[in-house]
Short mmCIF file of C-alpha atoms in Angstrom, two decimals:
data_model
loop_
_atom_site.label_atom_id
_atom_site.label_comp_id
_atom_site.label_asym_id
_atom_site.label_seq_id
_atom_site.Cartn_x
_atom_site.Cartn_y
_atom_site.Cartn_z
CA GLN A 190 71.46 64.80 99.67
CA VAL A 191 74.14 67.30 100.62
CA GLN A 192 77.71 66.21 100.10
CA LEU A 193 80.99 67.97 100.77
CA VAL A 194 84.05 66.11 99.53
CA GLU A 195 87.51 67.36 100.38
CA SER A 196 90.63 66.51 98.43
CA GLY A 197 94.22 67.66 98.07
CA GLY A 198 95.65 66.69 101.42
CA GLY A 199 98.92 64.89 101.78
CA SER A 200 102.40 64.99 103.26
CA VAL A 201 104.75 67.90 102.66
CA GLN A 202 107.91 69.30 104.16
CA ALA A 203 107.91 72.51 106.15
CA GLY A 204 107.87 75.52 103.87
CA GLY A 205 105.94 73.67 101.20
CA SER A 206 102.47 74.25 99.79
CA LEU A 207 99.24 72.36 99.32
CA LYS A 208 95.91 73.31 97.82
CA LEU A 209 92.78 71.75 99.26
CA SER A 210 89.52 71.54 97.36
CA CYS A 211 86.01 70.90 98.58
CA ALA A 212 83.36 69.92 96.05
CA ALA A 213 79.80 70.56 97.14
CA SER A 214 76.57 69.06 95.87
CA GLY A 215 72.95 68.70 96.87
CA TYR A 216 72.21 72.32 97.78
CA VAL A 217 72.48 75.83 96.35
CA PHE A 218 76.18 76.39 96.89
CA SER A 219 76.24 80.04 95.84
CA VAL A 220 73.97 81.25 98.67
CA CYS A 221 75.94 79.72 101.54
CA GLY A 222 79.09 80.86 103.23
CA MET A 223 81.80 78.24 103.50
CA GLY A 224 84.51 77.52 106.00
CA TRP A 225 87.63 75.46 106.49
CA PHE A 226 88.35 74.00 109.89
CA ARG A 227 91.10 71.76 111.18
CA GLN A 228 91.59 69.40 114.05
CA ALA A 229 94.95 68.18 115.23
CA ALA A 230 95.30 65.06 117.30
CA GLY A 231 94.19 65.69 120.86
CA LYS A 232 93.05 69.25 120.14
CA GLU A 233 89.78 71.07 119.58
CA ARG A 234 88.58 71.73 116.06
CA GLU A 235 89.51 75.28 115.09
CA GLY A 236 88.45 77.63 112.35
CA VAL A 237 91.01 78.24 109.64
CA ALA A 238 89.26 80.37 107.04
CA ALA A 239 85.77 81.47 106.08
CA ILE A 240 84.32 83.00 102.95
CA SER A 241 81.05 84.73 102.14
CA PRO A 242 78.63 83.37 99.51
CA SER A 243 79.90 85.76 96.84
CA GLY A 244 83.55 85.28 97.81
CA SER A 245 84.07 88.97 98.49
CA ILE A 246 84.53 88.67 102.26
CA LYS A 247 87.12 86.39 103.83
CA TYR A 248 88.31 85.76 107.35
CA TYR A 249 91.30 83.85 108.63
CA GLY A 250 92.37 82.38 111.90
CA ASP A 251 95.38 84.09 113.44
CA PRO A 252 97.76 81.12 113.00
CA VAL A 253 97.28 81.08 109.21
CA LYS A 254 96.98 84.77 108.30
CA GLY A 255 99.33 85.70 105.50
CA ARG A 256 99.98 82.06 104.60
CA PHE A 257 96.60 80.58 103.66
CA THR A 258 94.08 81.83 101.10
CA ILE A 259 90.47 80.77 100.82
CA SER A 260 88.62 81.12 97.53
CA ARG A 261 85.56 79.74 95.82
CA ASP A 262 84.26 79.07 92.34
CA ASN A 263 80.46 79.18 92.42
CA ALA A 264 80.26 77.90 88.84
CA LYS A 265 82.06 74.74 89.95
CA ASN A 266 80.45 74.47 93.42
CA THR A 267 83.93 74.30 94.90
CA VAL A 268 85.79 76.05 97.68
CA TYR A 269 89.57 76.03 97.92
CA LEU A 270 92.24 76.52 100.54
CA GLN A 271 95.69 77.43 99.26
CA MET A 272 98.22 76.75 101.98
CA ASN A 273 101.71 78.18 101.66
CA SER A 274 104.73 78.26 103.98
CA LEU A 275 103.38 75.24 105.80
CA LYS A 276 104.61 74.52 109.31
CA PRO A 277 104.60 71.30 111.33
CA GLU A 278 101.93 72.85 113.56
CA ASP A 279 99.62 72.96 110.53
CA THR A 280 99.42 69.16 110.69
CA ALA A 281 95.76 68.23 111.15
CA MET A 282 92.66 66.83 109.54
CA TYR A 283 91.12 69.61 107.47
CA TYR A 284 87.36 69.86 107.05
CA CYS A 285 85.22 72.05 104.86
CA ALA A 286 81.80 73.10 106.04
CA ALA A 287 78.77 74.85 104.60
CA ARG A 288 77.19 77.65 106.59
CA ARG A 289 73.46 77.60 107.13
CA SER A 290 71.57 79.47 104.44
CA GLY A 291 71.02 83.05 105.57
CA ALA A 292 73.53 82.83 108.42
CA VAL A 293 75.49 86.06 108.65
CA CYS A 294 78.69 86.53 110.58
CA ASN A 295 81.70 88.78 110.98
CA GLY A 296 85.24 88.02 111.90
CA ARG A 297 85.92 85.32 114.44
CA ALA A 298 82.18 84.71 114.82
CA CYS A 299 82.34 83.01 111.42
CA PHE A 300 84.20 80.15 113.10
CA GLN A 301 81.32 79.26 115.39
CA ARG A 302 80.65 75.65 114.54
CA ASP A 303 76.90 75.87 115.09
CA LEU A 304 76.68 78.23 112.09
CA TYR A 305 77.57 75.31 109.84
CA ALA A 306 74.94 72.83 108.73
CA TYR A 307 77.04 70.43 106.68
CA TRP A 308 80.53 69.02 107.04
CA GLY A 309 82.85 67.00 104.87
CA GLN A 310 84.73 63.91 105.98
CA GLY A 311 88.07 65.65 106.04
CA THR A 312 91.45 65.38 104.35
CA GLN A 313 94.69 64.85 106.24
CA VAL A 314 97.56 67.31 105.99
CA THR A 315 100.90 66.32 107.46
CA VAL A 316 103.84 68.72 107.55
CA SER A 317 107.24 67.37 108.48
CA SER A 318 110.14 69.44 109.76
#
């Protein structure tokens, strides 16, 4: 049974930092790309960051470039999202997702939701001004 469990969300003031974690189990983590998505109230879910199976290739959504960093530890079956210089507009539920085995993508195409087979339940991030 595949499980993705996010943690690390919370409330922070603008300019602060948070680090999200997503622990994966039930499949071969090291062969699947991973992604972080977010959904703010009343808005569509959007891609935040994506990472290749090895961790060598990373993509970021335009709103978070230069502020967020995605990484992974295949030995721990965990993907991370370091979020710095947080802004109120970063407030959202953050989800991690596992890309389908063998799915290849480049750039913004890595944020196509149908590439992802498994999703976590999400962790809330709230940034106050």
